[in-house]
Amino acid sequence: MTTTLSELQASLRQLRANRTNESVGRRFYTNGFVYFVEGGAKCWWCHHETLEAATEMLQLFSIQKTAHTEKFKQTMAEQLITCEKCLVAYYAAKNVLYKRYCEVYDPRNVELVFQSIRVWDSQRILLQFSRSLLPSSPEGRIAVIDALAGAENLLFLPEVEKATCSFIDRCVERGVRLDIGSVLLPGNITLCFATNQRVRDWARRALRRTSKGSHIRLDSVQLVFTDLFKQLAASISTRGRFQLLPNNASTSSEVSKFPFATDGLWHGLREVFARLPKSCVQDLVDTFDDLVIVTCQALLDASGPEFFDVLHVFSRVISHYDPLNIWPKIEQAIGLTSIAFVKRIFRQAEVRQTFFDCGVARGDLGEESLALCSRQLRPVRDWITPFIGSLQLPSDSAAIVTILEELLLNIRTDNRVPPASAALAVHTAIAIVTHCLKLPPAKNTSNNGLFILVGFLNQNMDIFIDIAQGQSILSESELLITGTERLIDLMIREDLSWSLKAVSEISDQAQNFRNNPEFLINDGSSTYGDAPVLVHFPALWTAIMQNPKNTILFKKALYGVSYLLLFDPLPQSLTACLPSNWRNVYQEFEKLRSDIKVLLKGLLETLAASLENVDLEMRNELEKDILSSYLRLLVSPAKSIYPEVLRVLRVSLVDISDDDLGDERSSSTPVDLTDSERDLACLELYERHKENFVSCMTSLVHDCKILVSYSRPAYSCCSNVALFARSSLSIFAYSNSSKSSELLAQLFYGFCGLLGSILKDNADNSVAPGSDRSIYMTVVPIVFRTVYDMLNSSEFADYVRIAKDSQ
């Protein structure tokens, strides 16, 4: 008699559909016996095709012993020791089957069945150990894997626990390498808390060799953690208040017999959590409600090396809780707020000693010293990002400010802090600010529209500026120079983004107030609320304009300022429609822009003088890097800086006749560039930069389109960029490369899009000084003339045709 796999699977389906039909049950178990025992099937458990059927055959442990059932058990025992994957899959299948049976049958009866399986497991594991006379024997290794693959083996079977620990201890004592593979086994976690130090050390080494984030289900390890967490809850000062019991009933009610160590529990848990996958940690957090509370209390109690162990566990646990509930829950349980928690951490002797006394030479900011400090600081810093993630932002942002203040407090007040320690404290602060700047707006912006760290940054801006400008002792660190450059660049870009959004909002609301004056009450105020914040970091904008000594910082500063000055002020007749508080905020913003223009003019004068003796090739390379910024300034409404920009770009105005210039340029009133000045600027810049000049022009057109589309007044830059493009038409005729053709076609389509946006805005009359005329009325003919001239230029017609054909 034989049974095929398809017949076995068919009988399994019939059994699950007819549990109460005895004949169907007998047919399945007969087919299973024939297939697995008489048919000589290999690897019952690690093959998906036979796993379900093999799992269902465990029902035979619930019936009285017969020759057939004993033969089945013997065959299964022999099969299990031939394949490590089968051992792991067998124990996992048992956990699944236990939960399924508890849902269908009386849990007390289910417990009796699985108790008999557990006894059988114990017998065959002990038999395997008895065969392994030498520590290096393969039978002993398989027995260890068998014992560790099921959490219940060590927890509830003292004989198995003693035999396993004894075998491992002999292996370690005799220098035999006992390798159990890279799969994370439940028993491996249990032995990390063994009383035998050699066994405990071996288990932790074996744990580190497992694949990080190995897949493991909570039901495989919950038994281990249930007992472990009881030990931890009993070790804190508030013991008795928190039991750390699981909030489910999916585990055995039997009391564990495993002798947990009384010391090093948190260190072991740190090692275990470093290897558990995120999904398993999340399940643990969901199952053991008070875990984070016990961990926080342990942090308050801990000292010495144990403090860092608990802190590491805290960083893994805290990130899995809901920010809406976690700190209110902790405060209610042990009276600890998020701010108080930060202060307790930084007042801890271990933290202060590690952060501010790294044991290196005072002036040593070399890579080796910083690397040493970084390794020492890692346990102190790694909790910060998960902690920030646990906060309910923006309301809990004061806790982040407290971290930053604690980091920089000693640097400002204690000159005994070694420079390497101070450098890494600042580096940590930079990382925190950068992280917060990249958070979603709903989290990093407070209810009043300000960035959550704006107060701290404005008060401590000098630290970052001085380092980037090379004016601090910490500027000797390349790590910090690079870090502050990146932070300043990010702050400029974020502040610029906030400013542009705020200008759009003020513009839209001004039109709203103009069209609906009933919103305003007699005193000129409004019930609409506070005006949006236009600039978050005013000190940054003025600082970066004052004699920058860092070339990279200068490029970033020019980039930001060129955008900040690109759009026109709102018409006075429109701002007059704003409520007084909004109007005052906007006037302060325009005053800042005026101050920046003055600083920029002086900076460009200094730059022009300093570049006179610079090598021509190097000067051209610098110019190429920031050509877009220079062009934005030349098309902006900031007319007063045009001469300085042209001087930096080496566009010689002496080649232009006095008749072309007239008397305007010599007057004190800023004036627009003349056609001759634009023609000369385009000619010289195109000759130097070719395709890059065309690409920058296209980007400018795109910038103008965005400004128009989002209600930011941009009539000056729209007109000027159109005039610049018109001045360039004759120059572009000499371009014959395929790349230039594509870029010039993009420029043409860019102007078409810009004209469309202007016409739409003109039709909507969205930004108007009066009720009869849009501010873009004068711009439309200029941009239209440029598009018209392009269409009538044979060169541009060819470029557009070539670009269309290439698509």
Coordinates of N, CA, C and O in Angstrom, one line a residue, residues 190-198 200-201 204 228 231-232 235 258-269 306 309:
T190 N 17.2 32.6 25.7 CA 17.1 32.2 27.1 C 18.4 32.1 27.8 O 18.7 32.5 28.9
L191 N 19.4 31.5 27.1 CA 20.7 31.2 27.6 C 21.5 32.5 27.8 O 22.5 32.5 28.5
C192 N 21.1 33.6 27.2 CA 21.8 34.9 27.5 C 21.6 35.4 28.9 O 22.2 36.3 29.3
F193 N 20.7 34.7 29.6 CA 20.4 35.1 31.0 C 20.7 33.9 32.0 O 20.1 33.8 33.1
A194 N 21.5 32.9 31.5 CA 21.8 31.8 32.3 C 22.7 32.2 33.5 O 23.4 33.2 33.5
T195 N 22.7 31.4 34.6 CA 23.5 31.6 35.7 C 25.0 31.3 35.5 O 25.9 31.9 36.1
N196 N 25.2 30.3 34.6 CA 26.6 29.9 34.3 C 27.2 31.0 33.4 O 26.7 31.2 32.3
Q197 N 28.3 31.6 33.9 CA 28.9 32.8 33.1 C 29.4 32.3 31.8 O 29.2 33.0 30.8
R198 N 30.0 31.1 31.7 CA 30.6 30.7 30.4 C 29.5 30.4 29.4 O 29.6 30.7 28.2
R200 N 26.5 31.8 29.5 CA 25.9 33.1 29.1 C 26.7 33.8 28.1 O 26.2 34.3 27.1
D201 N 28.1 33.8 28.3 CA 28.9 34.5 27.3 C 28.9 33.8 25.9 O 28.9 34.4 24.9
R204 N 25.6 34.8 24.1 CA 25.7 36.1 23.6 C 26.5 36.2 22.3 O 26.2 37.0 21.4
L228 N 11.5 36.6 31.8 CA 12.5 37.6 31.9 C 12.0 39.0 32.4 O 12.6 39.6 33.3
Q231 N 11.5 39.1 36.1 CA 12.7 39.4 36.8 C 13.0 40.9 36.8 O 13.5 41.5 37.8
L232 N 12.9 41.5 35.6 CA 13.2 43.0 35.5 C 12.3 43.8 36.4 O 12.7 44.8 37.0
S235 N 13.3 44.0 39.8 CA 14.6 44.5 40.2 C 14.5 46.0 40.3 O 15.5 46.6 40.8
F258 N 13.4 27.6 34.7 CA 14.7 28.0 34.3 C 15.3 29.0 35.3 O 14.7 29.9 35.8
P259 N 16.6 28.7 35.7 CA 17.2 29.6 36.8 C 17.8 30.8 36.1 O 19.0 30.8 35.7
F260 N 17.1 31.9 36.1 CA 17.6 33.2 35.5 C 18.7 33.7 36.4 O 18.6 33.7 37.7
A261 N 19.7 34.3 35.8 CA 20.7 35.0 36.6 C 20.1 36.2 37.3 O 19.1 36.8 36.8
T262 N 20.7 36.7 38.3 CA 20.2 37.9 39.0 C 21.0 39.1 38.7 O 20.7 40.2 39.1
D263 N 22.1 39.0 37.9 CA 22.9 40.1 37.4 C 23.0 40.1 35.9 O 22.8 39.1 35.2
G264 N 23.3 41.3 35.3 CA 23.5 41.4 33.9 C 22.2 41.2 33.1 O 22.4 40.9 31.9
L265 N 21.1 41.3 33.7 CA 19.8 41.1 32.9 C 19.7 42.2 31.8 O 19.3 41.9 30.7
W266 N 19.9 43.4 32.1 CA 19.8 44.5 31.1 C 20.8 44.4 30.0 O 20.5 44.7 28.9
H267 N 22.0 44.0 30.4 CA 23.0 43.8 29.3 C 22.6 42.7 28.4 O 22.7 42.8 27.1
G268 N 22.1 41.6 28.9 CA 21.6 40.5 28.1 C 20.4 41.0 27.2 O 20.4 40.7 26.0
L269 N 19.5 41.8 27.8 CA 18.4 42.3 27.0 C 18.8 43.2 25.9 O 18.3 43.2 24.8
E306 N 25.6 49.4 33.6 CA 24.2 49.0 33.5 C 23.3 50.2 32.9 O 22.4 49.9 32.2
D309 N 23.3 50.1 29.3 CA 22.5 48.9 28.8 C 21.0 49.2 28.8 O 20.3 49.0 27.8

